[in-house]
Coordinates of C-alpha atoms and ligand atoms in Angstrom, one line a residue:
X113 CA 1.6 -6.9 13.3
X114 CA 4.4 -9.1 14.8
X115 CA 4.4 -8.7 18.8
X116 CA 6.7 -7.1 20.4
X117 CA 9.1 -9.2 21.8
X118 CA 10.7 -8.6 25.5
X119 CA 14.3 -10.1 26.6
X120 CA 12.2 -12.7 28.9
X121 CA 11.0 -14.3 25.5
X122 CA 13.8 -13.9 23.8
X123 CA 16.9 -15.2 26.4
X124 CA 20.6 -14.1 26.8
X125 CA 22.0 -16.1 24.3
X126 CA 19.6 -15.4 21.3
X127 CA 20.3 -11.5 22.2
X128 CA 23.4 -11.9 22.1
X129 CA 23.2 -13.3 18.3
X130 CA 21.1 -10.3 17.5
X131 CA 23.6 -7.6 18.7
X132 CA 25.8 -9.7 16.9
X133 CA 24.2 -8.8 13.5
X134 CA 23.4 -5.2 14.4
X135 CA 28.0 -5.1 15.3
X136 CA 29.9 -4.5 12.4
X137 CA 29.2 -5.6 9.2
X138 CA 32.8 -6.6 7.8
X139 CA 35.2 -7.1 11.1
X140 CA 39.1 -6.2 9.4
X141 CA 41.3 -8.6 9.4
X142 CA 43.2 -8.0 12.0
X143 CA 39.8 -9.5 14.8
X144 CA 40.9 -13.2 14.8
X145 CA 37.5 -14.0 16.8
X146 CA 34.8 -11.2 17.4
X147 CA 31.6 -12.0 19.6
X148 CA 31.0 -15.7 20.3
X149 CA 33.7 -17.2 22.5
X150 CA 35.1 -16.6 26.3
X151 CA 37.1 -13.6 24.9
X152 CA 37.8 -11.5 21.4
X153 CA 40.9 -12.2 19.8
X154 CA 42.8 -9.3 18.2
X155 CA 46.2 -9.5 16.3
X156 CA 48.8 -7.8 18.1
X157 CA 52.4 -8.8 16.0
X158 CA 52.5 -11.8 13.6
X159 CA 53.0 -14.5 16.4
X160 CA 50.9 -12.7 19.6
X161 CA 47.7 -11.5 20.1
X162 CA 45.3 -10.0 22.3
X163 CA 42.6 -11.4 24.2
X164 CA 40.1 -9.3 25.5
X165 CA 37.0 -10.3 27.7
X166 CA 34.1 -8.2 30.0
X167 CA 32.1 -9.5 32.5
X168 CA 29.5 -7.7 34.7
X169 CA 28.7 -8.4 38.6
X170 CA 25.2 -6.7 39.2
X171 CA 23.8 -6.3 43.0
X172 CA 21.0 -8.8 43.7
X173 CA 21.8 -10.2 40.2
X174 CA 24.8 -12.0 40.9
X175 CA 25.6 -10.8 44.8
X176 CA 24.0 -9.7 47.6
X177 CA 25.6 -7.6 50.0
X178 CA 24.3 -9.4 53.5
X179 CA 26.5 -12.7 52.3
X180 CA 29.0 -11.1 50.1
X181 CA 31.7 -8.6 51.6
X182 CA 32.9 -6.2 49.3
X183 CA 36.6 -7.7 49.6
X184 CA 35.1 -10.9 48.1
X185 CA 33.2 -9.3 45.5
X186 CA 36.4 -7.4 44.2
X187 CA 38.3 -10.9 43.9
X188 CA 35.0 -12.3 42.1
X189 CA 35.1 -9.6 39.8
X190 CA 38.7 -10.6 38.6
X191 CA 38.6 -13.8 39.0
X192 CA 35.9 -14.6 36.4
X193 CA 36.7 -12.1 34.0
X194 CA 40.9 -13.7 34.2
X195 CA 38.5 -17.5 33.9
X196 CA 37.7 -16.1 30.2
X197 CA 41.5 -15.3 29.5
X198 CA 42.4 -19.1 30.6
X199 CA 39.4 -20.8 28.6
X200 CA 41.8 -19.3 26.0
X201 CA 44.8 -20.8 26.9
X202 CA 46.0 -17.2 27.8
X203 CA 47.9 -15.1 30.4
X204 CA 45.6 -11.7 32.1
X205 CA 47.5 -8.9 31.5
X206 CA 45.5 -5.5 32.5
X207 CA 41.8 -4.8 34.2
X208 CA 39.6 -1.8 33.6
X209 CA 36.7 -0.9 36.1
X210 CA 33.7 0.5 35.4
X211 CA 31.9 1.0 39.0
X212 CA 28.2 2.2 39.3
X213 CA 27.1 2.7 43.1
X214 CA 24.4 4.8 44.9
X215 CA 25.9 7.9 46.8
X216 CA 25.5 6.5 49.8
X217 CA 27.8 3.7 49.5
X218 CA 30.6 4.1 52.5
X219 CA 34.1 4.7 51.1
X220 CA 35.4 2.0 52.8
X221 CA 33.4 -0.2 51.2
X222 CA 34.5 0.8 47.6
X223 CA 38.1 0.8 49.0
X224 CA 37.7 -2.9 50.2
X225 CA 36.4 -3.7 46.7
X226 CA 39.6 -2.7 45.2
X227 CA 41.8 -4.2 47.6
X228 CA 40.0 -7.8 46.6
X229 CA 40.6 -6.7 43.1
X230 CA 44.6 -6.2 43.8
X231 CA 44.7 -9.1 45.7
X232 CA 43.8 -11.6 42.8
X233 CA 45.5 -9.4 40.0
X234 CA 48.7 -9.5 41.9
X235 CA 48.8 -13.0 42.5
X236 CA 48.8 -12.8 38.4
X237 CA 50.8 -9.9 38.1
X238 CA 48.0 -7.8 36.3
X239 CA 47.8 -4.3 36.7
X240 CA 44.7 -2.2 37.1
X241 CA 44.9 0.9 33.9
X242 CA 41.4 2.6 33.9
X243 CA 37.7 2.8 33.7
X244 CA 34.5 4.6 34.4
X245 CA 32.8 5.8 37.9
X246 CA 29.0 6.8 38.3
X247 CA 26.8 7.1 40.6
X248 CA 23.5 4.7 40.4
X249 CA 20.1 5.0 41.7
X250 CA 19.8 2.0 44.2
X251 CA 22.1 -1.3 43.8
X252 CA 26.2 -1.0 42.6
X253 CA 27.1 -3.2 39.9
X254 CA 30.9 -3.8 38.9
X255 CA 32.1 -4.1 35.2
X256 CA 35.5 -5.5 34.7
X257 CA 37.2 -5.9 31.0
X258 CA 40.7 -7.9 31.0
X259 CA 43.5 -7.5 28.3
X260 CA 45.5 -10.9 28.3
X261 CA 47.5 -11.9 25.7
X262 CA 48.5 -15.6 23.8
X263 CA 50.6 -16.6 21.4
X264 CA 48.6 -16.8 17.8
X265 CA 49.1 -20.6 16.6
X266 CA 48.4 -21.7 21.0
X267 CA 44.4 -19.9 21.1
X268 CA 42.2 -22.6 22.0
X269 CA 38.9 -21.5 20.7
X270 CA 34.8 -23.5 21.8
X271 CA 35.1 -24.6 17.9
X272 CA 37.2 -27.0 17.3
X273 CA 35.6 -29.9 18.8
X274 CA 35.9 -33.5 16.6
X275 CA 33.4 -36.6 17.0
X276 CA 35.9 -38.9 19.1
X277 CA 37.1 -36.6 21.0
X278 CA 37.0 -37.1 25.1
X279 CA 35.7 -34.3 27.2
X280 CA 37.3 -33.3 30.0
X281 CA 36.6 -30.9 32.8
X282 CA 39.2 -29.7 36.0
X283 CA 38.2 -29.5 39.4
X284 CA 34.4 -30.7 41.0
X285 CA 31.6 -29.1 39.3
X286 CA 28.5 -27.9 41.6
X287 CA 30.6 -26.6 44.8
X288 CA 29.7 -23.2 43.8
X289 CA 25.5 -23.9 42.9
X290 CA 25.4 -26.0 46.2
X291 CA 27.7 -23.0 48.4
X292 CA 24.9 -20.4 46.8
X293 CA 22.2 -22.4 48.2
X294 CA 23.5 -22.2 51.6
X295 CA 24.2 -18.6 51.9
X296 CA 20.4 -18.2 50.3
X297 CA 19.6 -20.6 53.1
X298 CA 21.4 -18.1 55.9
X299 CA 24.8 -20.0 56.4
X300 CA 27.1 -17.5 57.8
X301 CA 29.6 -16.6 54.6
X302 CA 32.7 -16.6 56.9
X303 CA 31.4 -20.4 58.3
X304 CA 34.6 -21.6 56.7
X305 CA 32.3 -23.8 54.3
X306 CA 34.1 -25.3 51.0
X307 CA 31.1 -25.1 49.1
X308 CA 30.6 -21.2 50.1
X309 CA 34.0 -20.7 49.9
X310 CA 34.1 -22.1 46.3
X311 CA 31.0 -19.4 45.8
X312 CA 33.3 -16.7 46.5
X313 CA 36.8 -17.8 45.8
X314 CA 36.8 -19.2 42.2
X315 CA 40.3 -20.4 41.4
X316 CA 40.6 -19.3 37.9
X317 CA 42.8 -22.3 36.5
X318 CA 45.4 -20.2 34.4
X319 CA 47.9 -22.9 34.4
X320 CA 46.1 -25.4 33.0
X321 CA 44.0 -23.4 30.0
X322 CA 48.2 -22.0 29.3
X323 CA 49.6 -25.8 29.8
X324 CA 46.6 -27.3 27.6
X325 CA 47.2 -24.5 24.6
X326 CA 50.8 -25.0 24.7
X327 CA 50.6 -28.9 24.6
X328 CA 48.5 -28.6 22.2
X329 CA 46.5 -30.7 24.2
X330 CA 42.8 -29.4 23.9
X331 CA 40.6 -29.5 21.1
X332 CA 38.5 -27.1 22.3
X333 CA 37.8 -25.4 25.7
X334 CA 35.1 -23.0 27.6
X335 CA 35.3 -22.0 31.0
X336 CA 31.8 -23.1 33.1
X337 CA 30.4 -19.9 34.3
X338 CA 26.2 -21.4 33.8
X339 CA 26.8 -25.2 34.2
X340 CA 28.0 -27.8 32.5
X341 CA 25.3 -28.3 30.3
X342 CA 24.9 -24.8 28.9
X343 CA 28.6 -24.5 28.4
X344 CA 28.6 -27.9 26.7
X345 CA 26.2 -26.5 24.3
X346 CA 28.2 -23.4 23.4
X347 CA 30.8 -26.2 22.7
X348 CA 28.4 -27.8 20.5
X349 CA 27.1 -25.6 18.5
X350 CA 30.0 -23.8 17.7
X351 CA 32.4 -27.0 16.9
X352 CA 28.8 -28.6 15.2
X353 CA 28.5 -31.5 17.2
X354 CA 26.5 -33.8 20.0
X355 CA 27.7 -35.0 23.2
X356 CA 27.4 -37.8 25.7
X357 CA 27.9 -37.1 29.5
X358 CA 27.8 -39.7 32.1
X359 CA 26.9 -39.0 35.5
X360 CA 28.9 -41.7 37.0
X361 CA 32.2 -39.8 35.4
X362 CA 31.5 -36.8 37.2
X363 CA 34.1 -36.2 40.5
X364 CA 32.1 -35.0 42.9
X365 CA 33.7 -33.1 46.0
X366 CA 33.2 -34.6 49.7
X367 CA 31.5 -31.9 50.5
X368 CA 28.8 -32.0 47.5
X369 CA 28.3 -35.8 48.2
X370 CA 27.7 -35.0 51.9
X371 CA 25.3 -31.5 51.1
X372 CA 23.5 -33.3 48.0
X373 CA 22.8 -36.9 50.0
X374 CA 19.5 -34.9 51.8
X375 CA 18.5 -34.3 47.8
X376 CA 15.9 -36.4 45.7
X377 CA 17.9 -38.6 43.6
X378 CA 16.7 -36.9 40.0
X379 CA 17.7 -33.6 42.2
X380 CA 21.2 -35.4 43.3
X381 CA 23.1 -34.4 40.2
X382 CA 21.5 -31.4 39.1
X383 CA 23.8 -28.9 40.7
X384 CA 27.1 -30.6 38.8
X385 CA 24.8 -30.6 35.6
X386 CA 23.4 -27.5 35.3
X387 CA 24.8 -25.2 38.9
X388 CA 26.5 -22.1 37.2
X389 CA 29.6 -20.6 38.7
X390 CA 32.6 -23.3 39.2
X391 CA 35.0 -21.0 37.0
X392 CA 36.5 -24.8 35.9
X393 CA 37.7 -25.2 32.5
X394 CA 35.7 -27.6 30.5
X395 CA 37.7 -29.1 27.0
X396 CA 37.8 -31.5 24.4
X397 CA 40.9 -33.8 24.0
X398 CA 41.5 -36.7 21.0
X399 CA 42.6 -40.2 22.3
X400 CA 46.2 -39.3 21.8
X401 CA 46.3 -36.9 24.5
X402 CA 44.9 -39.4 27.6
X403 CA 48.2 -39.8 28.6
X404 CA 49.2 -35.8 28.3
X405 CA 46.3 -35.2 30.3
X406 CA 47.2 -37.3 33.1
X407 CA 50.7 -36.1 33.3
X408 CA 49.0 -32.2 33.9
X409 CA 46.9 -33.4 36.1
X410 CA 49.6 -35.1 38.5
X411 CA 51.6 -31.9 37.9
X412 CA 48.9 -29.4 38.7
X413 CA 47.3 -31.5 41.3
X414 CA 43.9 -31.0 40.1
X415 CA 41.5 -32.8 39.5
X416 CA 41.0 -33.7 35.5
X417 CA 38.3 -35.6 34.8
X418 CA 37.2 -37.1 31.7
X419 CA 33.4 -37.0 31.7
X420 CA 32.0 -37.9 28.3
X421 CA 32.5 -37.8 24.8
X422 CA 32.1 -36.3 21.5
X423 CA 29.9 -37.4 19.1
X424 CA 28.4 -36.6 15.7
X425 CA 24.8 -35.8 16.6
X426 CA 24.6 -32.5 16.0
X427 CA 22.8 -30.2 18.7
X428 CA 22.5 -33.3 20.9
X429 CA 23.5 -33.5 24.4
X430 CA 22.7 -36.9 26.0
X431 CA 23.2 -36.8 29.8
X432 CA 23.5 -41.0 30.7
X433 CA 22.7 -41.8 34.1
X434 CA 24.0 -44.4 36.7
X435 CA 21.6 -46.9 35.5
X436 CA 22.7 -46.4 32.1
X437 CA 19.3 -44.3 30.6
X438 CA 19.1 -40.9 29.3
X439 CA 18.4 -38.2 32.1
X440 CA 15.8 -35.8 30.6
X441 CA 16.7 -32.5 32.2
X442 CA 13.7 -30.0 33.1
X443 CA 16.2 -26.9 33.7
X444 CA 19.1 -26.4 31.4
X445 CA 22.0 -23.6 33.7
X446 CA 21.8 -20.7 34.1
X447 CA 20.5 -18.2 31.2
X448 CA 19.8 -14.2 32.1
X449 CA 16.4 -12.7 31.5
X450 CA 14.3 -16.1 31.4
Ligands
LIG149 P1 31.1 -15.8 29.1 O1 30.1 -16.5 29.9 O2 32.3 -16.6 28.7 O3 31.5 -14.5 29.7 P2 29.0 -14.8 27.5 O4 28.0 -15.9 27.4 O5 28.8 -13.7 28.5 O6 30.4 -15.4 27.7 O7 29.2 -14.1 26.1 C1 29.3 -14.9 24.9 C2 29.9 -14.0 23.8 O8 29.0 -12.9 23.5 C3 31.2 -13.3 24.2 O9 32.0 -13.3 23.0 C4 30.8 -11.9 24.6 O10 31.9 -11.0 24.4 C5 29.6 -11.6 23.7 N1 28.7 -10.7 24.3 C6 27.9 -10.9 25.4 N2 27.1 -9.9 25.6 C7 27.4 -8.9 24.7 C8 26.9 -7.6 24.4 N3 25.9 -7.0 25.2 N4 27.4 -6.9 23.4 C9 28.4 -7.5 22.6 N5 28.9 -8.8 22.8 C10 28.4 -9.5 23.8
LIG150 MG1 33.5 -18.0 29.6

């Protein structure tokens, strides 16, 4: 008799394949992309379509009330769920919320969660048209789906990476790992902190997935919600090749230099590696693009940083350190269940 397996053993991403099989057999023709990348694809007219993305923020799982007010939480919510929309190179249109909360929760407290909410979706000019409300035993958890759209021919999907190819990656990865830590370490969440504010405030960086899709500019493109590491592998597997990350490329923020410098130096680099959480975009360019990419990041005034290549080892990530040897990583990012 073959044991029975649990979701420990088996891990987010291999349950996600199995759902997968157990979806629907034949998709019609008009689901461009099912299950497997940052958000569905659906054919709207014969040049649009519709991109549609959920994401769920579970009490204790991904918040905790004592360091996250509920005004922050409703911003979170959006924010990573309108991240998706831009790893497509799309624009958010519409938000649904399904809420689940004990019956004690205050009404005020539910009422700040929605004005977070409106705060970020106005700032896009999404509007808020449904979802679910019931009452839960003991923690709340918030489940947001998004409905952007894109044109057809500009989706930028995690598979069409080529060996050659640069990788780049907006903004300074491991803020939001490194703001966790202090909040888990009792740093007041309104201390003004970048790194804690990077924790609750992901920017989700719209114009830059739309500018990259439009200027054809990326390859391929994910938005780095477990770490670089894990996201680069969803990358990999789905465009079927190997990369090569050097540490040394990585822009790292003041304040990560100035937190991390108190870390052991194989722990130094960990948090930009493998912290989940940034909400940056992380995408594969060709050589002809260096320039493009330069010009976007002077007129976004972002960081854009290229960090590694593609190559054609298959499956292989090879993380090069400041000496120049392979880093052998002990923890991969962040992965549910495990
Ligand atoms: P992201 O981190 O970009 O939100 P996920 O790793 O959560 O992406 O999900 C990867 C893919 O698997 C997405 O296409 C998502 O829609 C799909 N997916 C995740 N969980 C489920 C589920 N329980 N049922 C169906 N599809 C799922
Ligand atoms: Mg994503």
């Amino acid at each position: 008799m073959p044991k029975k397996q649990t979701l420990r053993q088996t891990g987010e991403f291999s349950l996600i394949r199995i759902i997968e099989q157990l979806g629907s057999s034949r998709l019609p023709a008009s689901v461009i992309a099912g299950i497997g990348d940052d958000a569905a694809v659906v054919a709207k007219d014969p040049d649009s379509c519709l991109l549609i993305t959920a994401d769920c923020l579970v009490e204790n799982t991904h918040f905790k009330k004592d360091y996250t007010s509920a005004f922050l939480l409703g911003k979170k919510c959006i924010a990573v769920n309108i991240s998706d929309i831009a790893a497509m190179g799309g624009t958010p249109l519409y938000y649904i919320v399904c809420l689940s909360a004990p019956s004690e929760t205050p009404v005020r407290w539910v009422k700040d969660l929605y004005t977070g909410m409106k705060r970020i979706a106005e700032q896009q000019g999404m509007f808020l048209v449904g979802g679910d409300t019931v009452a839960s035993e003991e923690t709340v958890s918030v489940s947001v789906t998004v409905i952007g759209e894109a044109k057809r021919q500009e989706v930028v999907f995690r598979h069409g990476a080529r060996t050659g190819d640069n990788i780049f990656l907006t903004g300074y990865p491991g803020d939001s790992a490194l703001g966790l830590h202090l909040l888990e370490k009792g740093f007041p969440q309104n201390s003004g902190n970048r790194l804690i504010k990077k924790h609750h405030s992901p920017v989700p960086r719209v114009d830059a997935g739309q500018a990259l899709s439009r200027r054809r500019i990326a390859s391929s493109m994910i938005d780095t919600s477990d770490g670089i590491v894990s996201d680069m592998g969803h990358i990999m597997a789905q465009s079927r090749v190997g990369a090569k990350i050097f540490t040394r490329k990585l822009r790292l923020s003041n304040s990560y230099r100035k937190y991390a410098s108190s870390l052991h130096a194989e722990e130094y680099f960990y948090p930009a590696l493998c912290g989940g959480e940034d909400y940056e975009l992380l995408f594969t360019a060709g050589n002809e693009n260096t320039e493009a990419v330069k010009t976007l990041e002077k007129e976004l005034g972002i960081p854009i940083t290229c960090i590694g290549q593609i190559t054609k080892n298959t499956g292989q990530l090879e993380i090069i350190g400041m000496d120049g040897t392979p880093v052998r990583l002990e923890r991969k990012g962040f992965s549910h269940f495990k």
